Amino acid sequence: MPDNFIFCSKCGAQNAASIQFCQNCGVGLSSGLTPAPPAPIPSAAAQGYAPARAVAYAAPGVQYGGFWIRFLAHIIDHLILGAVAAPFFFIMVLPTILRVVNETQHDQEPSPEVIFAIISSVSLYACLAFVGNWLYEALLTSSSWQGTIG
Ligand SMILES: [Zn+2]
């Protein structure tokens, strides 16, 4: 009578259909309610994310540290931004400052349009720096790095 027997899906051993677990290997048989083997599967699946993250965070050389590491990362970010922004600063702001220095060295009062040029260039630079900083953080935090370089 084939219905009285069931073959283990794992080891292939023949087991009586009335029992729930393979007598050979102990795996749950598919005929009955087999709570014991499937039971760890949902919990493992539910907890699978946490161990995976733990392993990722425990990767060599990667430490998610406290205040000082974040502080250092902040400094690194701003050094990078400063390195990017420095050429803009020299291109935009420095010529107007040099004009003022040149005029004052010749005992001239800085002309209003030069002062206005300085103010406008500095404010334009500040706007660009703000937008650049915003783009930097927005792009990097949304990138695959999930964070800024620092
Ligand atoms: Zn078995």
mmCIF file with all atom_site columns, C-alpha atoms and ligand atoms in Angstrom:
data_model
loop_
_atom_site.group_PDB
_atom_site.id
_atom_site.type_symbol
_atom_site.label_atom_id
_atom_site.label_alt_id
_atom_site.label_comp_id
_atom_site.label_asym_id
_atom_site.label_entity_id
_atom_site.label_seq_id
_atom_site.pdbx_PDB_ins_code
_atom_site.Cartn_x
_atom_site.Cartn_y
_atom_site.Cartn_z
_atom_site.occupancy
_atom_site.B_iso_or_equiv
_atom_site.pdbx_formal_charge
_atom_site.auth_seq_id
_atom_site.auth_comp_id
_atom_site.auth_asym_id
_atom_site.auth_atom_id
_atom_site.pdbx_PDB_model_num
ATOM   1   C  CA . MET A 1 1   ? 0.000  0.000   0.000  1.00 0.00 ? 1   MET A CA 1
ATOM   2   C  CA . PRO A 1 2   ? 1.907  3.100   -1.150 1.00 0.00 ? 2   PRO A CA 1
ATOM   3   C  CA . ASP A 1 3   ? -0.322 5.413   0.779  1.00 0.00 ? 3   ASP A CA 1
ATOM   4   C  CA . ASN A 1 4   ? 0.889  3.950   4.031  1.00 0.00 ? 4   ASN A CA 1
ATOM   5   C  CA . PHE A 1 5   ? 4.442  4.940   3.324  1.00 0.00 ? 5   PHE A CA 1
ATOM   6   C  CA . ILE A 1 6   ? 6.139  8.160   2.521  1.00 0.00 ? 6   ILE A CA 1
ATOM   7   C  CA . PHE A 1 7   ? 9.631  8.708   1.282  1.00 0.00 ? 7   PHE A CA 1
ATOM   8   C  CA . CYS A 1 8   ? 11.793 11.232  3.003  1.00 0.00 ? 8   CYS A CA 1
ATOM   9   C  CA . SER A 1 9   ? 12.479 14.166  0.727  1.00 0.00 ? 9   SER A CA 1
ATOM   10  C  CA . LYS A 1 10  ? 15.932 14.559  2.201  1.00 0.00 ? 10  LYS A CA 1
ATOM   11  C  CA . CYS A 1 11  ? 17.435 11.111  2.509  1.00 0.00 ? 11  CYS A CA 1
ATOM   12  C  CA . GLY A 1 12  ? 14.889 9.064   0.571  1.00 0.00 ? 12  GLY A CA 1
ATOM   13  C  CA . ALA A 1 13  ? 14.250 6.671   3.406  1.00 0.00 ? 13  ALA A CA 1
ATOM   14  C  CA . GLN A 1 14  ? 10.876 5.009   3.506  1.00 0.00 ? 14  GLN A CA 1
ATOM   15  C  CA . ASN A 1 15  ? 8.830  6.004   6.520  1.00 0.00 ? 15  ASN A CA 1
ATOM   16  C  CA . ALA A 1 16  ? 5.383  5.170   7.700  1.00 0.00 ? 16  ALA A CA 1
ATOM   17  C  CA . ALA A 1 17  ? 2.912  7.836   6.629  1.00 0.00 ? 17  ALA A CA 1
ATOM   18  C  CA . SER A 1 18  ? 1.668  8.143   10.187 1.00 0.00 ? 18  SER A CA 1
ATOM   19  C  CA . ILE A 1 19  ? 4.895  9.524   11.552 1.00 0.00 ? 19  ILE A CA 1
ATOM   20  C  CA . GLN A 1 20  ? 5.919  13.087  11.094 1.00 0.00 ? 20  GLN A CA 1
ATOM   21  C  CA . PHE A 1 21  ? 9.670  12.815  11.092 1.00 0.00 ? 21  PHE A CA 1
ATOM   22  C  CA . CYS A 1 22  ? 12.024 10.646  9.116  1.00 0.00 ? 22  CYS A CA 1
ATOM   23  C  CA . GLN A 1 23  ? 13.284 7.763   11.165 1.00 0.00 ? 23  GLN A CA 1
ATOM   24  C  CA . ASN A 1 24  ? 16.549 7.864   9.268  1.00 0.00 ? 24  ASN A CA 1
ATOM   25  C  CA . CYS A 1 25  ? 17.559 11.503  9.297  1.00 0.00 ? 25  CYS A CA 1
ATOM   26  C  CA . GLY A 1 26  ? 14.890 13.163  11.412 1.00 0.00 ? 26  GLY A CA 1
ATOM   27  C  CA . VAL A 1 27  ? 13.749 15.636  8.777  1.00 0.00 ? 27  VAL A CA 1
ATOM   28  C  CA . GLY A 1 28  ? 10.096 16.550  8.772  1.00 0.00 ? 28  GLY A CA 1
ATOM   29  C  CA . LEU A 1 29  ? 7.960  14.605  6.350  1.00 0.00 ? 29  LEU A CA 1
ATOM   30  C  CA . SER A 1 30  ? 5.768  16.507  3.991  1.00 0.00 ? 30  SER A CA 1
ATOM   31  C  CA . SER A 1 31  ? 2.629  14.562  4.651  1.00 0.00 ? 31  SER A CA 1
ATOM   32  C  CA . GLY A 1 32  ? 1.771  15.813  8.059  1.00 0.00 ? 32  GLY A CA 1
ATOM   33  C  CA . LEU A 1 33  ? 2.047  19.055  9.881  1.00 0.00 ? 33  LEU A CA 1
ATOM   34  C  CA . THR A 1 34  ? 5.761  19.227  10.334 1.00 0.00 ? 34  THR A CA 1
ATOM   35  C  CA . PRO A 1 35  ? 6.384  22.102  12.633 1.00 0.00 ? 35  PRO A CA 1
ATOM   36  C  CA . ALA A 1 36  ? 9.809  21.199  13.879 1.00 0.00 ? 36  ALA A CA 1
ATOM   37  C  CA . PRO A 1 37  ? 11.989 21.640  10.784 1.00 0.00 ? 37  PRO A CA 1
ATOM   38  C  CA . PRO A 1 38  ? 10.144 24.586  9.213  1.00 0.00 ? 38  PRO A CA 1
ATOM   39  C  CA . ALA A 1 39  ? 9.933  26.404  12.490 1.00 0.00 ? 39  ALA A CA 1
ATOM   40  C  CA . PRO A 1 40  ? 13.514 27.725  12.406 1.00 0.00 ? 40  PRO A CA 1
ATOM   41  C  CA . ILE A 1 41  ? 13.076 28.914  8.824  1.00 0.00 ? 41  ILE A CA 1
ATOM   42  C  CA . PRO A 1 42  ? 10.774 31.884  9.517  1.00 0.00 ? 42  PRO A CA 1
ATOM   43  C  CA . SER A 1 43  ? 12.788 32.958  12.512 1.00 0.00 ? 43  SER A CA 1
ATOM   44  C  CA . ALA A 1 44  ? 16.013 32.618  10.565 1.00 0.00 ? 44  ALA A CA 1
ATOM   45  C  CA . ALA A 1 45  ? 14.513 34.600  7.726  1.00 0.00 ? 45  ALA A CA 1
ATOM   46  C  CA . ALA A 1 46  ? 13.311 37.242  10.128 1.00 0.00 ? 46  ALA A CA 1
ATOM   47  C  CA . GLN A 1 47  ? 16.678 37.455  11.816 1.00 0.00 ? 47  GLN A CA 1
ATOM   48  C  CA . GLY A 1 48  ? 18.645 37.014  8.615  1.00 0.00 ? 48  GLY A CA 1
ATOM   49  C  CA . TYR A 1 49  ? 18.814 40.740  8.035  1.00 0.00 ? 49  TYR A CA 1
ATOM   50  C  CA . ALA A 1 50  ? 20.343 41.529  11.382 1.00 0.00 ? 50  ALA A CA 1
ATOM   51  C  CA . PRO A 1 51  ? 23.219 39.024  11.184 1.00 0.00 ? 51  PRO A CA 1
ATOM   52  C  CA . ALA A 1 52  ? 23.924 40.152  7.630  1.00 0.00 ? 52  ALA A CA 1
ATOM   53  C  CA . ARG A 1 53  ? 24.189 43.760  8.783  1.00 0.00 ? 53  ARG A CA 1
ATOM   54  C  CA . ALA A 1 54  ? 26.271 42.713  11.747 1.00 0.00 ? 54  ALA A CA 1
ATOM   55  C  CA . VAL A 1 55  ? 28.676 40.890  9.477  1.00 0.00 ? 55  VAL A CA 1
ATOM   56  C  CA . ALA A 1 56  ? 28.843 43.871  7.154  1.00 0.00 ? 56  ALA A CA 1
ATOM   57  C  CA . TYR A 1 57  ? 29.510 46.265  10.002 1.00 0.00 ? 57  TYR A CA 1
ATOM   58  C  CA . ALA A 1 58  ? 32.137 43.940  11.419 1.00 0.00 ? 58  ALA A CA 1
ATOM   59  C  CA . ALA A 1 59  ? 34.019 43.894  8.120  1.00 0.00 ? 59  ALA A CA 1
ATOM   60  C  CA . PRO A 1 60  ? 37.755 44.464  8.516  1.00 0.00 ? 60  PRO A CA 1
ATOM   61  C  CA . GLY A 1 61  ? 38.773 48.068  8.512  1.00 0.00 ? 61  GLY A CA 1
ATOM   62  C  CA . VAL A 1 62  ? 35.225 49.346  8.725  1.00 0.00 ? 62  VAL A CA 1
ATOM   63  C  CA . GLN A 1 63  ? 34.289 50.831  12.038 1.00 0.00 ? 63  GLN A CA 1
ATOM   64  C  CA . TYR A 1 64  ? 31.253 52.911  12.756 1.00 0.00 ? 64  TYR A CA 1
ATOM   65  C  CA . GLY A 1 65  ? 32.679 54.819  15.569 1.00 0.00 ? 65  GLY A CA 1
ATOM   66  C  CA . GLY A 1 66  ? 31.701 57.437  18.001 1.00 0.00 ? 66  GLY A CA 1
ATOM   67  C  CA . PHE A 1 67  ? 32.012 61.147  18.108 1.00 0.00 ? 67  PHE A CA 1
ATOM   68  C  CA . TRP A 1 68  ? 35.667 61.556  17.137 1.00 0.00 ? 68  TRP A CA 1
ATOM   69  C  CA . ILE A 1 69  ? 35.453 59.365  14.086 1.00 0.00 ? 69  ILE A CA 1
ATOM   70  C  CA . ARG A 1 70  ? 32.397 61.258  12.910 1.00 0.00 ? 70  ARG A CA 1
ATOM   71  C  CA . PHE A 1 71  ? 34.168 64.515  13.708 1.00 0.00 ? 71  PHE A CA 1
ATOM   72  C  CA . LEU A 1 72  ? 37.161 63.414  11.665 1.00 0.00 ? 72  LEU A CA 1
ATOM   73  C  CA . ALA A 1 73  ? 34.871 62.364  8.845  1.00 0.00 ? 73  ALA A CA 1
ATOM   74  C  CA . HIS A 1 74  ? 33.270 65.785  8.952  1.00 0.00 ? 74  HIS A CA 1
ATOM   75  C  CA . ILE A 1 75  ? 36.681 67.438  8.654  1.00 0.00 ? 75  ILE A CA 1
ATOM   76  C  CA . ILE A 1 76  ? 37.612 65.177  5.757  1.00 0.00 ? 76  ILE A CA 1
ATOM   77  C  CA . ASP A 1 77  ? 34.389 66.082  3.996  1.00 0.00 ? 77  ASP A CA 1
ATOM   78  C  CA . HIS A 1 78  ? 35.086 69.762  4.368  1.00 0.00 ? 78  HIS A CA 1
ATOM   79  C  CA . LEU A 1 79  ? 38.691 69.371  3.281  1.00 0.00 ? 79  LEU A CA 1
ATOM   80  C  CA . ILE A 1 80  ? 37.463 67.711  0.116  1.00 0.00 ? 80  ILE A CA 1
ATOM   81  C  CA . LEU A 1 81  ? 34.870 70.406  -0.403 1.00 0.00 ? 81  LEU A CA 1
ATOM   82  C  CA . GLY A 1 82  ? 37.483 73.044  0.278  1.00 0.00 ? 82  GLY A CA 1
ATOM   83  C  CA . ALA A 1 83  ? 39.824 71.509  -2.280 1.00 0.00 ? 83  ALA A CA 1
ATOM   84  C  CA . VAL A 1 84  ? 37.010 71.583  -4.796 1.00 0.00 ? 84  VAL A CA 1
ATOM   85  C  CA . ALA A 1 85  ? 35.932 75.079  -3.860 1.00 0.00 ? 85  ALA A CA 1
ATOM   86  C  CA . ALA A 1 86  ? 39.409 76.622  -3.720 1.00 0.00 ? 86  ALA A CA 1
ATOM   87  C  CA . PRO A 1 87  ? 39.795 77.043  -7.509 1.00 0.00 ? 87  PRO A CA 1
ATOM   88  C  CA . PHE A 1 88  ? 36.398 78.712  -7.670 1.00 0.00 ? 88  PHE A CA 1
ATOM   89  C  CA . PHE A 1 89  ? 37.433 80.973  -4.867 1.00 0.00 ? 89  PHE A CA 1
ATOM   90  C  CA . PHE A 1 90  ? 40.645 81.989  -6.621 1.00 0.00 ? 90  PHE A CA 1
ATOM   91  C  CA . ILE A 1 91  ? 38.880 82.507  -9.925 1.00 0.00 ? 91  ILE A CA 1
ATOM   92  C  CA . MET A 1 92  ? 35.937 84.452  -8.607 1.00 0.00 ? 92  MET A CA 1
ATOM   93  C  CA . VAL A 1 93  ? 37.018 86.307  -5.494 1.00 0.00 ? 93  VAL A CA 1
ATOM   94  C  CA . LEU A 1 94  ? 40.741 86.786  -5.735 1.00 0.00 ? 94  LEU A CA 1
ATOM   95  C  CA . PRO A 1 95  ? 40.798 89.076  -8.832 1.00 0.00 ? 95  PRO A CA 1
ATOM   96  C  CA . THR A 1 96  ? 38.461 91.564  -7.241 1.00 0.00 ? 96  THR A CA 1
ATOM   97  C  CA . ILE A 1 97  ? 40.457 91.501  -4.005 1.00 0.00 ? 97  ILE A CA 1
ATOM   98  C  CA . LEU A 1 98  ? 43.617 92.094  -5.999 1.00 0.00 ? 98  LEU A CA 1
ATOM   99  C  CA . ARG A 1 99  ? 41.948 95.040  -7.676 1.00 0.00 ? 99  ARG A CA 1
ATOM   100 C  CA . VAL A 1 100 ? 41.233 96.567  -4.281 1.00 0.00 ? 100 VAL A CA 1
ATOM   101 C  CA . VAL A 1 101 ? 44.770 95.874  -3.102 1.00 0.00 ? 101 VAL A CA 1
ATOM   102 C  CA . ASN A 1 102 ? 46.079 97.454  -6.278 1.00 0.00 ? 102 ASN A CA 1
ATOM   103 C  CA . GLU A 1 103 ? 43.927 100.529 -5.850 1.00 0.00 ? 103 GLU A CA 1
ATOM   104 C  CA . THR A 1 104 ? 44.701 100.981 -2.173 1.00 0.00 ? 104 THR A CA 1
ATOM   105 C  CA . GLN A 1 105 ? 48.405 100.642 -2.874 1.00 0.00 ? 105 GLN A CA 1
ATOM   106 C  CA . HIS A 1 106 ? 48.080 103.627 -5.150 1.00 0.00 ? 106 HIS A CA 1
ATOM   107 C  CA . ASP A 1 107 ? 46.499 105.625 -2.331 1.00 0.00 ? 107 ASP A CA 1
ATOM   108 C  CA . GLN A 1 108 ? 43.115 105.397 -3.898 1.00 0.00 ? 108 GLN A CA 1
ATOM   109 C  CA . GLU A 1 109 ? 39.879 104.812 -2.159 1.00 0.00 ? 109 GLU A CA 1
ATOM   110 C  CA . PRO A 1 110 ? 38.345 101.580 -3.417 1.00 0.00 ? 110 PRO A CA 1
ATOM   111 C  CA . SER A 1 111 ? 35.778 102.582 -5.938 1.00 0.00 ? 111 SER A CA 1
ATOM   112 C  CA . PRO A 1 112 ? 32.169 101.637 -5.160 1.00 0.00 ? 112 PRO A CA 1
ATOM   113 C  CA . GLU A 1 113 ? 31.899 99.365  -8.150 1.00 0.00 ? 113 GLU A CA 1
ATOM   114 C  CA . VAL A 1 114 ? 34.939 97.401  -6.964 1.00 0.00 ? 114 VAL A CA 1
ATOM   115 C  CA . ILE A 1 115 ? 33.445 97.020  -3.523 1.00 0.00 ? 115 ILE A CA 1
ATOM   116 C  CA . PHE A 1 116 ? 30.211 95.927  -5.113 1.00 0.00 ? 116 PHE A CA 1
ATOM   117 C  CA . ALA A 1 117 ? 32.157 93.465  -7.253 1.00 0.00 ? 117 ALA A CA 1
ATOM   118 C  CA . ILE A 1 118 ? 33.754 92.004  -4.139 1.00 0.00 ? 118 ILE A CA 1
ATOM   119 C  CA . ILE A 1 119 ? 30.444 91.696  -2.352 1.00 0.00 ? 119 ILE A CA 1
ATOM   120 C  CA . SER A 1 120 ? 28.732 90.146  -5.331 1.00 0.00 ? 120 SER A CA 1
ATOM   121 C  CA . SER A 1 121 ? 31.566 87.735  -6.050 1.00 0.00 ? 121 SER A CA 1
ATOM   122 C  CA . VAL A 1 122 ? 31.824 86.671  -2.420 1.00 0.00 ? 122 VAL A CA 1
ATOM   123 C  CA . SER A 1 123 ? 28.099 86.193  -2.131 1.00 0.00 ? 123 SER A CA 1
ATOM   124 C  CA . LEU A 1 124 ? 28.027 84.321  -5.415 1.00 0.00 ? 124 LEU A CA 1
ATOM   125 C  CA . TYR A 1 125 ? 30.857 82.161  -4.159 1.00 0.00 ? 125 TYR A CA 1
ATOM   126 C  CA . ALA A 1 126 ? 28.988 81.555  -0.921 1.00 0.00 ? 126 ALA A CA 1
ATOM   127 C  CA . CYS A 1 127 ? 25.908 80.518  -2.857 1.00 0.00 ? 127 CYS A CA 1
ATOM   128 C  CA . LEU A 1 128 ? 27.945 78.167  -5.006 1.00 0.00 ? 128 LEU A CA 1
ATOM   129 C  CA . ALA A 1 129 ? 29.649 76.747  -1.938 1.00 0.00 ? 129 ALA A CA 1
ATOM   130 C  CA . PHE A 1 130 ? 26.286 76.224  -0.304 1.00 0.00 ? 130 PHE A CA 1
ATOM   131 C  CA . VAL A 1 131 ? 24.839 74.537  -3.381 1.00 0.00 ? 131 VAL A CA 1
ATOM   132 C  CA . GLY A 1 132 ? 28.002 72.507  -3.829 1.00 0.00 ? 132 GLY A CA 1
ATOM   133 C  CA . ASN A 1 133 ? 27.931 71.383  -0.227 1.00 0.00 ? 133 ASN A CA 1
ATOM   134 C  CA . TRP A 1 134 ? 24.277 70.504  -0.532 1.00 0.00 ? 134 TRP A CA 1
ATOM   135 C  CA . LEU A 1 135 ? 24.849 68.573  -3.763 1.00 0.00 ? 135 LEU A CA 1
ATOM   136 C  CA . TYR A 1 136 ? 27.846 66.821  -2.274 1.00 0.00 ? 136 TYR A CA 1
ATOM   137 C  CA . GLU A 1 137 ? 25.925 65.520  0.698  1.00 0.00 ? 137 GLU A CA 1
ATOM   138 C  CA . ALA A 1 138 ? 22.765 64.779  -1.277 1.00 0.00 ? 138 ALA A CA 1
ATOM   139 C  CA . LEU A 1 139 ? 24.558 62.873  -4.021 1.00 0.00 ? 139 LEU A CA 1
ATOM   140 C  CA . LEU A 1 140 ? 26.887 60.914  -1.789 1.00 0.00 ? 140 LEU A CA 1
ATOM   141 C  CA . THR A 1 141 ? 24.353 59.964  0.832  1.00 0.00 ? 141 THR A CA 1
ATOM   142 C  CA . SER A 1 142 ? 22.011 58.768  -1.885 1.00 0.00 ? 142 SER A CA 1
ATOM   143 C  CA . SER A 1 143 ? 24.747 56.917  -3.718 1.00 0.00 ? 143 SER A CA 1
ATOM   144 C  CA . SER A 1 144 ? 25.688 53.317  -3.181 1.00 0.00 ? 144 SER A CA 1
ATOM   145 C  CA . TRP A 1 145 ? 28.212 54.416  -0.582 1.00 0.00 ? 145 TRP A CA 1
ATOM   146 C  CA . GLN A 1 146 ? 25.352 55.376  1.702  1.00 0.00 ? 146 GLN A CA 1
ATOM   147 C  CA . GLY A 1 147 ? 27.405 58.185  3.120  1.00 0.00 ? 147 GLY A CA 1
ATOM   148 C  CA . THR A 1 148 ? 29.920 60.873  2.401  1.00 0.00 ? 148 THR A CA 1
ATOM   149 C  CA . ILE A 1 149 ? 33.545 60.064  1.723  1.00 0.00 ? 149 ILE A CA 1
ATOM   150 C  CA . GLY A 1 150 ? 34.419 60.961  5.265  1.00 0.00 ? 150 GLY A CA 1
HETATM 151 ZN ZN . ZN  B 2 .   ? 15.257 11.218  5.967  1.00 0.00 ? 1   ZN  B ZN 1
#
